Short mmCIF file of C-alpha atoms in Angstrom, two decimals:
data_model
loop_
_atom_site.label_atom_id
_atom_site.label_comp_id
_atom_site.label_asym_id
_atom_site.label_seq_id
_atom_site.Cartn_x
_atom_site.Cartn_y
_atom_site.Cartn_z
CA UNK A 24 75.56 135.61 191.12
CA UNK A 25 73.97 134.83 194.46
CA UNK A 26 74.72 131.20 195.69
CA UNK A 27 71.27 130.37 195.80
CA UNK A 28 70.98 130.98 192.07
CA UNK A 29 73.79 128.19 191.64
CA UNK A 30 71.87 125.67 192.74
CA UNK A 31 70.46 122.35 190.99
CA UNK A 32 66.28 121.79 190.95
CA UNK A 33 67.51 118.51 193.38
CA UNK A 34 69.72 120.39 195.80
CA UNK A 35 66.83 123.18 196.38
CA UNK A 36 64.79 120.70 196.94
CA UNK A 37 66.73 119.07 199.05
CA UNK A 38 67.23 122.38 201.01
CA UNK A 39 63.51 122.79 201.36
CA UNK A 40 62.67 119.45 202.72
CA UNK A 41 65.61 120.08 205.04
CA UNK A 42 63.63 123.35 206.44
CA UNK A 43 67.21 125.22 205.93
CA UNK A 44 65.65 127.15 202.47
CA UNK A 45 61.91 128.26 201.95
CA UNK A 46 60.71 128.70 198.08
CA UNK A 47 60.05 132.68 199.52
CA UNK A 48 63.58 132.59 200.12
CA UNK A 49 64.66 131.50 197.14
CA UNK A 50 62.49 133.34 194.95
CA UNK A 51 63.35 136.23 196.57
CA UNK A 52 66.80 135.61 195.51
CA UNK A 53 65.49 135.32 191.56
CA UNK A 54 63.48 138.11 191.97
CA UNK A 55 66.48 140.56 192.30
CA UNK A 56 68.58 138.40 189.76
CA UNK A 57 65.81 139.55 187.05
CA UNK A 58 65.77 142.64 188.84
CA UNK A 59 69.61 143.30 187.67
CA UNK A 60 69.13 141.42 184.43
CA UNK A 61 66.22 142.06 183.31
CA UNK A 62 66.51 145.29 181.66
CA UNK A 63 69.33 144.19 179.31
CA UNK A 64 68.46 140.95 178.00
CA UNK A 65 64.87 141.88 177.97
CA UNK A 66 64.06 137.99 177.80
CA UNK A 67 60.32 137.78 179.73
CA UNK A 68 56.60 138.65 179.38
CA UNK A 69 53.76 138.97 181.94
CA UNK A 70 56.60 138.82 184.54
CA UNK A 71 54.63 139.04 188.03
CA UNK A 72 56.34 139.23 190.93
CA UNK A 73 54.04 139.72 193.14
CA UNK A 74 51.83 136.62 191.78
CA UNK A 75 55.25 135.06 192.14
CA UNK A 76 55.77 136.05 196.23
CA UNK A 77 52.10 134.76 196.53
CA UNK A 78 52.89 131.37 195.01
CA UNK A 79 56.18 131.12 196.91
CA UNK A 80 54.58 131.58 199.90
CA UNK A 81 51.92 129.22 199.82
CA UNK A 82 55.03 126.46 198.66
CA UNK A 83 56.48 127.38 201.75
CA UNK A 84 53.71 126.99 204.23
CA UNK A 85 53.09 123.42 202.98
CA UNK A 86 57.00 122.71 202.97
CA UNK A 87 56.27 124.05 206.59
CA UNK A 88 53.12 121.17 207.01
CA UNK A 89 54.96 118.34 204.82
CA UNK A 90 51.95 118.69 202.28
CA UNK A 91 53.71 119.20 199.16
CA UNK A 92 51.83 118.71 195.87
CA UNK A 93 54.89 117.04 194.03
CA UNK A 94 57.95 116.91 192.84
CA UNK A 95 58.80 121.24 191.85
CA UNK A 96 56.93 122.29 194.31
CA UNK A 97 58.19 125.74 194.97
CA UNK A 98 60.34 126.12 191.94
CA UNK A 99 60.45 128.86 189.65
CA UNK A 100 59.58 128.48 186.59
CA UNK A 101 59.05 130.44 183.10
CA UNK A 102 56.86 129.23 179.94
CA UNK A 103 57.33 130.06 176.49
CA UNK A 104 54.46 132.96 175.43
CA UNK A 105 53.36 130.41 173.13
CA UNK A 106 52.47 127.98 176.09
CA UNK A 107 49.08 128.62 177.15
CA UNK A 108 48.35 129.99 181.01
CA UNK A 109 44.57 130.35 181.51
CA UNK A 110 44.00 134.09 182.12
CA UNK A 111 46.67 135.06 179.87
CA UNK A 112 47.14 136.66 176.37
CA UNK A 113 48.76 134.92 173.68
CA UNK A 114 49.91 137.36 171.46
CA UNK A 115 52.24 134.23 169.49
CA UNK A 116 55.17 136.98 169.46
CA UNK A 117 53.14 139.12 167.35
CA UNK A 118 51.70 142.60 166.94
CA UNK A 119 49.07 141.50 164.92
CA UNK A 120 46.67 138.93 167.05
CA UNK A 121 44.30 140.23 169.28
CA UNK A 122 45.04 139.59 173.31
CA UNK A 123 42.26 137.46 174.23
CA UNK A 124 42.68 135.55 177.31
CA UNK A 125 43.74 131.94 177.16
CA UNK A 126 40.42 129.38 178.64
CA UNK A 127 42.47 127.67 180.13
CA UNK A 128 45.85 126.15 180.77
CA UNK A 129 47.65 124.07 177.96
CA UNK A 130 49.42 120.62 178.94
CA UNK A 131 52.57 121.63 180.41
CA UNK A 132 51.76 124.44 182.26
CA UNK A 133 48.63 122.86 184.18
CA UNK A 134 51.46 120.04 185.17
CA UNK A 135 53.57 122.52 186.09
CA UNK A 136 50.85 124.28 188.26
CA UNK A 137 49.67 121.07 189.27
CA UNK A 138 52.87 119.95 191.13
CA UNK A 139 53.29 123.12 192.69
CA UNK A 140 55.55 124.97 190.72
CA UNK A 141 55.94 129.17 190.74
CA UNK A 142 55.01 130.14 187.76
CA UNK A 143 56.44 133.77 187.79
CA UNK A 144 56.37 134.74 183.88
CA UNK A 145 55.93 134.02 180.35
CA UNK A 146 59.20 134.23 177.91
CA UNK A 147 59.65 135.62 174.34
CA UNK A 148 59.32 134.63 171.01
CA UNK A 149 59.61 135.64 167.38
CA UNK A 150 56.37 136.34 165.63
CA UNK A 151 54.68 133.11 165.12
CA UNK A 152 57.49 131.41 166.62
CA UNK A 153 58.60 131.17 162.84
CA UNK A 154 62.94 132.60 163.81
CA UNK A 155 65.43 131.39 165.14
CA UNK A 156 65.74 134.93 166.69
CA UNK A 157 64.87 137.15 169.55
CA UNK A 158 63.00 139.41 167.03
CA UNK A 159 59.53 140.17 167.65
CA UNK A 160 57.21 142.98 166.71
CA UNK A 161 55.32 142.52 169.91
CA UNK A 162 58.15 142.14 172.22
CA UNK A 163 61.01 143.80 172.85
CA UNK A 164 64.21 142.69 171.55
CA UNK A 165 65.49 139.75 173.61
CA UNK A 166 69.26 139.45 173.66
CA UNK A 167 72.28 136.50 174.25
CA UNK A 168 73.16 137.54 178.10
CA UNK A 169 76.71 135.89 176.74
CA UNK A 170 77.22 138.95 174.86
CA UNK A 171 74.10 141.86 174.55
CA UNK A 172 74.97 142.51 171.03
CA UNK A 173 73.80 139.01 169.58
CA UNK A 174 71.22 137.19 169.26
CA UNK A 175 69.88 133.88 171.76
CA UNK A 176 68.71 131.86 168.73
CA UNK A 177 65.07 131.07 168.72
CA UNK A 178 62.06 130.37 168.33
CA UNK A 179 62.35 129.81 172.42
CA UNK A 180 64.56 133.04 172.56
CA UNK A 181 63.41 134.53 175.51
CA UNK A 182 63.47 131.37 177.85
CA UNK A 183 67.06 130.55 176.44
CA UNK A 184 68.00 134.38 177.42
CA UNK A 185 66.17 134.19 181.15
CA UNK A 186 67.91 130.75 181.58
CA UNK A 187 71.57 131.75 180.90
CA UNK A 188 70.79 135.08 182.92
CA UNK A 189 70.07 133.10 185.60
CA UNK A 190 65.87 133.69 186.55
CA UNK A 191 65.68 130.11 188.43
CA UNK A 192 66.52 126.16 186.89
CA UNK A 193 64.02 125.88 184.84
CA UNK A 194 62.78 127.22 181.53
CA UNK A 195 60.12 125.34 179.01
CA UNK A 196 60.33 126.28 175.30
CA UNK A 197 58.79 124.80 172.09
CA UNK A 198 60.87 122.75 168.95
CA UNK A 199 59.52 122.21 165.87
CA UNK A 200 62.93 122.88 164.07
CA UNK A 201 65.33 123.30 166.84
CA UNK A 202 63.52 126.04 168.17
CA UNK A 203 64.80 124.34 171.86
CA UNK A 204 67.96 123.19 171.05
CA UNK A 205 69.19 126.11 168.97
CA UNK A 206 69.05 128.80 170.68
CA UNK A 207 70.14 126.36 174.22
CA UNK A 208 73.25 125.80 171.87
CA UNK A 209 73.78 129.46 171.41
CA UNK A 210 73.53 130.51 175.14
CA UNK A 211 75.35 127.27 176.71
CA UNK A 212 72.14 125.88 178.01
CA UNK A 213 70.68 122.35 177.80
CA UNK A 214 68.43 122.09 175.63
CA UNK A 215 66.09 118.61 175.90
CA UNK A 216 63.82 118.06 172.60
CA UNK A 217 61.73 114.64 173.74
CA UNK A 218 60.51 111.80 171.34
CA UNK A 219 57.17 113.37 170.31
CA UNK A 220 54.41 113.24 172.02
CA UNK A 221 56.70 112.67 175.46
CA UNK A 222 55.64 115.77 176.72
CA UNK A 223 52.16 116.88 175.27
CA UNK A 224 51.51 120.08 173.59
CA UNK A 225 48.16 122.06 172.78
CA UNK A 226 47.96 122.70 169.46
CA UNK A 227 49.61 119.48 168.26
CA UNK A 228 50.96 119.15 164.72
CA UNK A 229 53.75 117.78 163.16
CA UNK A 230 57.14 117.96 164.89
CA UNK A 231 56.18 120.14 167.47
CA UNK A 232 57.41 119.39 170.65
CA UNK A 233 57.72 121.14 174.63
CA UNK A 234 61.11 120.67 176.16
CA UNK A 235 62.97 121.53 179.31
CA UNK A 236 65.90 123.92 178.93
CA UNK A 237 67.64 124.24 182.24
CA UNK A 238 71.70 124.98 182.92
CA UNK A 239 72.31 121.16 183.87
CA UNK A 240 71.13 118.02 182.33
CA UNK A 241 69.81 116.58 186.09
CA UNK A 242 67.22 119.88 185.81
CA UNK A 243 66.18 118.65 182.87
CA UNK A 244 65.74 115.20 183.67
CA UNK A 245 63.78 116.03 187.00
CA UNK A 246 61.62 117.72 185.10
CA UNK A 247 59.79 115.85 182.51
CA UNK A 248 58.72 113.38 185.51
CA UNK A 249 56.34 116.01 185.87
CA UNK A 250 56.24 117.33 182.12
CA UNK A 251 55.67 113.91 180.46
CA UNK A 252 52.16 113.26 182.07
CA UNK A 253 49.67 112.13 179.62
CA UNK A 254 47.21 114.99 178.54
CA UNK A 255 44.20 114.07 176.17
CA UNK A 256 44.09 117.24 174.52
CA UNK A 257 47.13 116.14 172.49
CA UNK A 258 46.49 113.27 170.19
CA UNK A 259 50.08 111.94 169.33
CA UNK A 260 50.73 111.85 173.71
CA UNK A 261 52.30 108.83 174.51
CA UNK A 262 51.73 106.83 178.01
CA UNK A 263 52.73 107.29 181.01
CA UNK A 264 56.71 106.44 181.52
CA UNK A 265 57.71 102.84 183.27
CA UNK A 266 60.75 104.02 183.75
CA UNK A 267 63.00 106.67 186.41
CA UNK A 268 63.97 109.48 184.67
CA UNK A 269 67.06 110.29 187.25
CA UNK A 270 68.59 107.09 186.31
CA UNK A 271 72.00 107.95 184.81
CA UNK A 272 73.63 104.69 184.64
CA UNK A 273 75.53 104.30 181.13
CA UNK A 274 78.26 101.87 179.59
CA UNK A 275 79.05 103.02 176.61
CA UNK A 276 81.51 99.74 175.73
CA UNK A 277 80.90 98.74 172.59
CA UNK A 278 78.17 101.77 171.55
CA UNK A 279 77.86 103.05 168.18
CA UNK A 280 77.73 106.77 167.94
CA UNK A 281 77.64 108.22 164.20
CA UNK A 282 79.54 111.71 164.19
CA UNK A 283 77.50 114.10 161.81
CA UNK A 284 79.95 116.93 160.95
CA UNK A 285 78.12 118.03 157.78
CA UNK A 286 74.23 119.28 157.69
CA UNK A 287 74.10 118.36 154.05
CA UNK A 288 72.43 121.56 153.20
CA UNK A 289 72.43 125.25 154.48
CA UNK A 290 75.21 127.10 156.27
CA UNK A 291 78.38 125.33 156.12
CA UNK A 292 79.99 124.30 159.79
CA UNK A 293 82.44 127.11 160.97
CA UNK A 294 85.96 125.71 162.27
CA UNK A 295 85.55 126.62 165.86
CA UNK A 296 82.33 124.56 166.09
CA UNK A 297 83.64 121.97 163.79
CA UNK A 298 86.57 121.21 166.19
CA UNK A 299 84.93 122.13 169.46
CA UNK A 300 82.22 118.70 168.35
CA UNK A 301 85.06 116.98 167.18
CA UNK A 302 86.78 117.09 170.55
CA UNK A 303 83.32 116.25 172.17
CA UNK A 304 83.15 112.93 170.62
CA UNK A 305 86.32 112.16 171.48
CA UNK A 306 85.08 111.86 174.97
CA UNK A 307 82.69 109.51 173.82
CA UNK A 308 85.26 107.25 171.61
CA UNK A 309 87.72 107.71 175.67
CA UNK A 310 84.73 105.92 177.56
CA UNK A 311 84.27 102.96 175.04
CA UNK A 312 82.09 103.94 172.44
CA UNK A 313 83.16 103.15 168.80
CA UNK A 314 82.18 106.48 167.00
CA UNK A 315 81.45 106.20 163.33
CA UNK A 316 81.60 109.27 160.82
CA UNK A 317 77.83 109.77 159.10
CA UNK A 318 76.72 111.38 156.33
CA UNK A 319 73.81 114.03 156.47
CA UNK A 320 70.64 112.52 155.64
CA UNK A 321 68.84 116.59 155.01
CA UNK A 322 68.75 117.51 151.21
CA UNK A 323 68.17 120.06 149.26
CA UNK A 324 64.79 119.17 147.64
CA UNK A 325 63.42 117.71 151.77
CA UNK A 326 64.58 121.40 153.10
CA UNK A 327 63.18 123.36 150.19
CA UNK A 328 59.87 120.76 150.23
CA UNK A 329 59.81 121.66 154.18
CA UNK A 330 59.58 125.47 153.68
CA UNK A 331 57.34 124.97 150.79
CA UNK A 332 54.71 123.10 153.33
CA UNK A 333 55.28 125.67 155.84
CA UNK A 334 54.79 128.94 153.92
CA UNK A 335 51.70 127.46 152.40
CA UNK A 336 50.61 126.87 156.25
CA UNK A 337 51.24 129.69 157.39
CA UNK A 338 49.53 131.74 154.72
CA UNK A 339 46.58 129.60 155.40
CA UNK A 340 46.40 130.50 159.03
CA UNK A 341 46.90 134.50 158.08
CA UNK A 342 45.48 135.36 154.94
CA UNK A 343 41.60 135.54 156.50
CA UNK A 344 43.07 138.10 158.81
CA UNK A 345 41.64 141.80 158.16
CA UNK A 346 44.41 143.93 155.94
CA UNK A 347 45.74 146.28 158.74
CA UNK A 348 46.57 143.59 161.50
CA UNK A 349 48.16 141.09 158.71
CA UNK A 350 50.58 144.50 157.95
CA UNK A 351 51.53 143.88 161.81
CA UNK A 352 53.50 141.01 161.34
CA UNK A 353 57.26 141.40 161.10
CA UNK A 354 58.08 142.29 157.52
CA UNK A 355 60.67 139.78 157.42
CA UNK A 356 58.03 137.03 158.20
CA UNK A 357 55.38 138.51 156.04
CA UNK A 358 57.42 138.14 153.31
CA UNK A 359 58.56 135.12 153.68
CA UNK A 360 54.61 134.09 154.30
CA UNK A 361 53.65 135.99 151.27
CA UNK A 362 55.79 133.00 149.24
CA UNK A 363 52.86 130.75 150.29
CA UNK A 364 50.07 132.21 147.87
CA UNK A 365 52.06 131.06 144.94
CA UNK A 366 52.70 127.77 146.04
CA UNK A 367 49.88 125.05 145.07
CA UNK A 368 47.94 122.66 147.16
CA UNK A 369 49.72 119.73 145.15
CA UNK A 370 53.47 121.63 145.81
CA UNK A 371 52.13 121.96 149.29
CA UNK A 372 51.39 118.35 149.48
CA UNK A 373 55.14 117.38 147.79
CA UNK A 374 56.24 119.47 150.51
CA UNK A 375 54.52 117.79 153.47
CA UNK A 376 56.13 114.57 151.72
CA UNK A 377 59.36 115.58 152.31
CA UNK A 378 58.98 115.06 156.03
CA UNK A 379 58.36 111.43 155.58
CA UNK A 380 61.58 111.59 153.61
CA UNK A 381 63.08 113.08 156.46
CA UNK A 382 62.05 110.06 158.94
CA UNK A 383 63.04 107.28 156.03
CA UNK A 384 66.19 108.51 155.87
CA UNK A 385 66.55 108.99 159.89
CA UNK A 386 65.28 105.07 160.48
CA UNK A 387 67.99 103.98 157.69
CA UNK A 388 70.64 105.84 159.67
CA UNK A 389 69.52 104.47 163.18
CA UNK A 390 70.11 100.91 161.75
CA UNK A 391 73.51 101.53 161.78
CA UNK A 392 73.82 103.39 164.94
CA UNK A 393 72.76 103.89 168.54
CA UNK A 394 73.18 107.32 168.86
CA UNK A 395 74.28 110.42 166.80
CA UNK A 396 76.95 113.62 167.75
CA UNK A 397 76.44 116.70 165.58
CA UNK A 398 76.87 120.61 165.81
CA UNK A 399 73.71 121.96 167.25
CA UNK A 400 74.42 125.25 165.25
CA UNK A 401 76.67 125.81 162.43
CA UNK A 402 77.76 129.21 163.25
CA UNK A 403 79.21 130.65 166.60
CA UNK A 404 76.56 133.67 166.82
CA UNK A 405 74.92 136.48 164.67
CA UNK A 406 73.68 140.17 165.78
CA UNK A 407 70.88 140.28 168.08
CA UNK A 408 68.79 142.36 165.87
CA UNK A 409 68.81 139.82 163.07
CA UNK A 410 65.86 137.66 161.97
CA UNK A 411 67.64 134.78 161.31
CA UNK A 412 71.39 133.53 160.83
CA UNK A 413 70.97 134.77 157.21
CA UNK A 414 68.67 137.56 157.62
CA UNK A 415 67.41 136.94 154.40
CA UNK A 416 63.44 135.09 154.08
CA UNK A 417 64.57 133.73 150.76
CA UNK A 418 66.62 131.65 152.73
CA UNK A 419 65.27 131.22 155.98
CA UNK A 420 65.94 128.02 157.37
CA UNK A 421 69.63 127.38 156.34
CA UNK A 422 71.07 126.97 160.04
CA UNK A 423 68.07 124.09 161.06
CA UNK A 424 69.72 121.21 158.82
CA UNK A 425 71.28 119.80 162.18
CA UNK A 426 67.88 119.71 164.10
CA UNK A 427 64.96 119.66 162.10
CA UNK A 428 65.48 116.00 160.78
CA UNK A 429 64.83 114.75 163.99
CA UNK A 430 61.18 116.49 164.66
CA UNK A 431 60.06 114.84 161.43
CA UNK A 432 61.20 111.59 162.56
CA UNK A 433 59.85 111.97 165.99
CA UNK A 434 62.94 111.51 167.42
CA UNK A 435 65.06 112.60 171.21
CA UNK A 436 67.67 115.26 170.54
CA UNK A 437 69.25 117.46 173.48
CA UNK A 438 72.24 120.57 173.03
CA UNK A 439 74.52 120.68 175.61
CA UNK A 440 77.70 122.90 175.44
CA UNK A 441 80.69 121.39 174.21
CA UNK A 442 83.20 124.65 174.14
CA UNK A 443 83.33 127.76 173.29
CA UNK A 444 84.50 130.08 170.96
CA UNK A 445 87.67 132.88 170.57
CA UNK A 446 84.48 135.51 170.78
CA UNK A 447 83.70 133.78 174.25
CA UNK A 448 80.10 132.54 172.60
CA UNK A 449 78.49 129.07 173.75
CA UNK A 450 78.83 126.23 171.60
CA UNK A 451 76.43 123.36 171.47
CA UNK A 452 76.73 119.39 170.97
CA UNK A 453 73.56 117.30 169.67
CA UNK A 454 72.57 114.54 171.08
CA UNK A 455 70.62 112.24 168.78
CA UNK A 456 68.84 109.15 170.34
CA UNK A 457 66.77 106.54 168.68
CA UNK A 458 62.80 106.93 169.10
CA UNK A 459 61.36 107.12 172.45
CA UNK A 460 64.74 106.94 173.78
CA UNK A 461 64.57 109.45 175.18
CA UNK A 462 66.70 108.52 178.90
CA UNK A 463 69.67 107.17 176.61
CA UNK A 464 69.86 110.73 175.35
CA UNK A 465 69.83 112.28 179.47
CA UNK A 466 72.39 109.39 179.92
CA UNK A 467 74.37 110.30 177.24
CA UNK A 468 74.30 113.99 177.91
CA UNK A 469 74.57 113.78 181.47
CA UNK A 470 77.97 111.52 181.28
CA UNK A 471 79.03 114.19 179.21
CA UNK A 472 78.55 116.76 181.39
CA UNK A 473 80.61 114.96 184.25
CA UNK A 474 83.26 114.51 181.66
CA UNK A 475 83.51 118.08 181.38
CA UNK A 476 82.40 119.50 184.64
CA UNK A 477 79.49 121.84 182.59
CA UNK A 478 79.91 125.61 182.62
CA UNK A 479 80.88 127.26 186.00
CA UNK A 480 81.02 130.88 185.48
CA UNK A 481 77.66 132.24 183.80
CA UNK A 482 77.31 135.44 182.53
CA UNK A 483 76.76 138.62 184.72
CA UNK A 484 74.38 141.67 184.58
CA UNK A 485 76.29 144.96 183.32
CA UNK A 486 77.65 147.06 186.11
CA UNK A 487 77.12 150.06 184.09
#
């Protein structure tokens, strides 16, 4: 990997305000890392170059003039396809919607664009952002750059692919399950879910959030001083922050951290991720912290209750659409869609109920403790051309029991490798914080990575 590619959002920065690095010489050095990459992992769409030299250079000339228009001006950066760029299609990661262009930019990327940041392409996503997969029937296949023949997780599969590969610090995905921290877990990434609302998102609903995910926890937390601007266009988008998002300072003395080594439902934890977390909090228990074994607080009935709401959602978005652009969408998701026209408005309703389940039985939990350790995934890795850990849409959301708890109750969560396995495949530590604490969670994560030094040796293109 080129030096220049090694390099935190603060020390190019750092670089450029020095005058000893120009954002055209930098991108120039992404450009021919997704130039190698590229092909194999197969992670972006509406990649531009040339837009991207354009933007560079104007980030340079005002570096040059001291006229900067904030804080990433002149860094690279990719946005989920589902993210809005005025211009743009958004095809949602399926074959069957029409590309329209977008009116205009949604809430991240117009703060993005508005502190000067190169916006050089969009990244991949499942149909409908509805797998925890790199499967698409718009887009071609995205794969793990860890290992080409499985998969990066998903929903944010394609930014989780271009960030491991190495296109620039900083990639922005979308969680309303994990769909940010799972597939950071399965690629080594961090992977920051906010409290909602923290950074706004357009369309809003429940649980869906915008999150950094970025190779060190310091890119993520320089970020989201630019992220977590207020937008109207989202309704649940909280104020502006009072408080420094770089500030790292933690003592854990005296902490409670609940250790969470069983989802309650779904996949059951495999022993390489079981010890690899394990291990992780001992860290934790070394610096102070008094760590408490938790039980899950997902069931059976609030898991089954959440795909009930979902499918019925879904169906209600899709089932207006003509015949022979529904048939577009991937089978596996069309099936699992299809599940929605038997389920009633009042089973619909129990379903949506479930979430406030979800959030009682987070708050109970967070009475008890400051802070929660879990698996971000339960399994190492799966193939690439899989549509979910399963691969089965009778059972599609067996691997979210870790993450999806903490959309519903609105609360911080971050993955941040903790090991990995025999196979040489990422694993990924939650991070749970209360609500709206979000900066204990970057403290937390960020003491962890000094404790461990973070990963030093990403993966490389093929040479063949």
């Amino acid at each position: 990997m080129h030096d220049l590619l090694k390099l935190t959002i603060r020390e190019i920065l750092a670089l450029y305000a020095a005058k000893t690095l120009s954002p055209s010489e930098y991108w120039s050095a992404v450009e021919a890392r997704v130039e190698a990459f590229e092909p194999h992992v197969q992670a972006l769409y509406l990649y531009n170059p040339e837009s991207a030299r354009q933007q560079a250079a104007a980030s340079t000339d005002r570096w040059m003039k001291g006229e900067t228009l904030g804080l990433l001006d002149g860094i690279p950066v990719t946005l989920k396809e589902l993210i809005a760029t005025k211009g743009d299609p958004v095809p949602l990661g399926t074959a069957a919607v029409e590309l329209v262009p977008a009116a205009e930019d949604a809430p991240a990327a117009a703060r993005l664009r508005e502190d000067g940041a190169v916006i050089f392409a969009k990244t991949t996503c499942p149909d409908y952002g509805m797998l925890s997969s790199g499967l698409s029937s718009f887009h071609p296949l995205s794969r793990n750059p860890w290992d080409l023949t499985q998969n990066p997780g998903g929903s944010s599969a394609g930014a989780a692919a271009a960030g491991a590969a190495g296109f620039g610090p900083l990639h922005i995905g979308t969680d309303i399950g994990g769909s940010v921290r799972l597939p950071a877990g399965w690629t080594g990434l961090y992977g920051f879910k906010p409290s909602h609302g923290r950074i706004p998102v357009d369309p809003f609903y429940v649980g869906r959030c915008a999150g950094p995910m970025t190779r060190t926890v310091d890119d993520a937390a320089i970020s989201m001083a630019t992220l977590s601007r207020p937008d109207w266009r989202d309704g649940t988008s909280l104020p502006p922050n009072d408080f420094d998002w770089m500030d790292f300072e933690i003592d854990l003395k005296g902490m409670k951290i609940g250790l969470m080594l069983e989802a309650g439902i779904g996949l059951p934890v495999e022993g390489e991720v079981r010890d690899a977390v394990t291990m992780a909090a001992r860290h934790f228990e070394e610096a102070g912290a008094e760590i408490i074994p938790v039980e899950p607080i997902m069931t059976r009935v609030m898991l089954d209750g959440l795909d009930n709401f979902w499918r019925a959602r879904f169906w209600g978005d899709i089932e207006k659409m003509p015949e022979e652009r529904r048939a577009l969408i991937l089978p596996y998701i069309h099936q699992w869609a299809e599940g929605g026209t038997y389920i009633s408005g009042v089973e619909a309703v129990r379903g949506f109920n479930q979430t406030i389940e979800m959030r009682k039985a987070a708050g109970a939990l967070f009475t008890r403790v400051d802070a929660v350790l879990s698996p971000t995934n339960p399994i190492v890795s799966y193939p690439a051309d899989w549509a979910s850990p399963t691969n089965d849409p009778s059972k599609p959301f067996e691997h979210i029991g870790f993450t999806v708890p903490w959309n519903m109750s609105e609360q911080p969560a971050a993955s941040i490798n903790c090991g990995f396995s025999s196979s040489g495949m990422p694993i990924g530590l939650q991070i749970v914080g209360p609500r709206f604490g979000d900066l204990a969670v970057l403290k937390l994560s960020r003491a962890f990575e000094q404790w461990t030094g973070g990963i030093t040796r990403w993966p490389e293109p093929p040479t063949a």
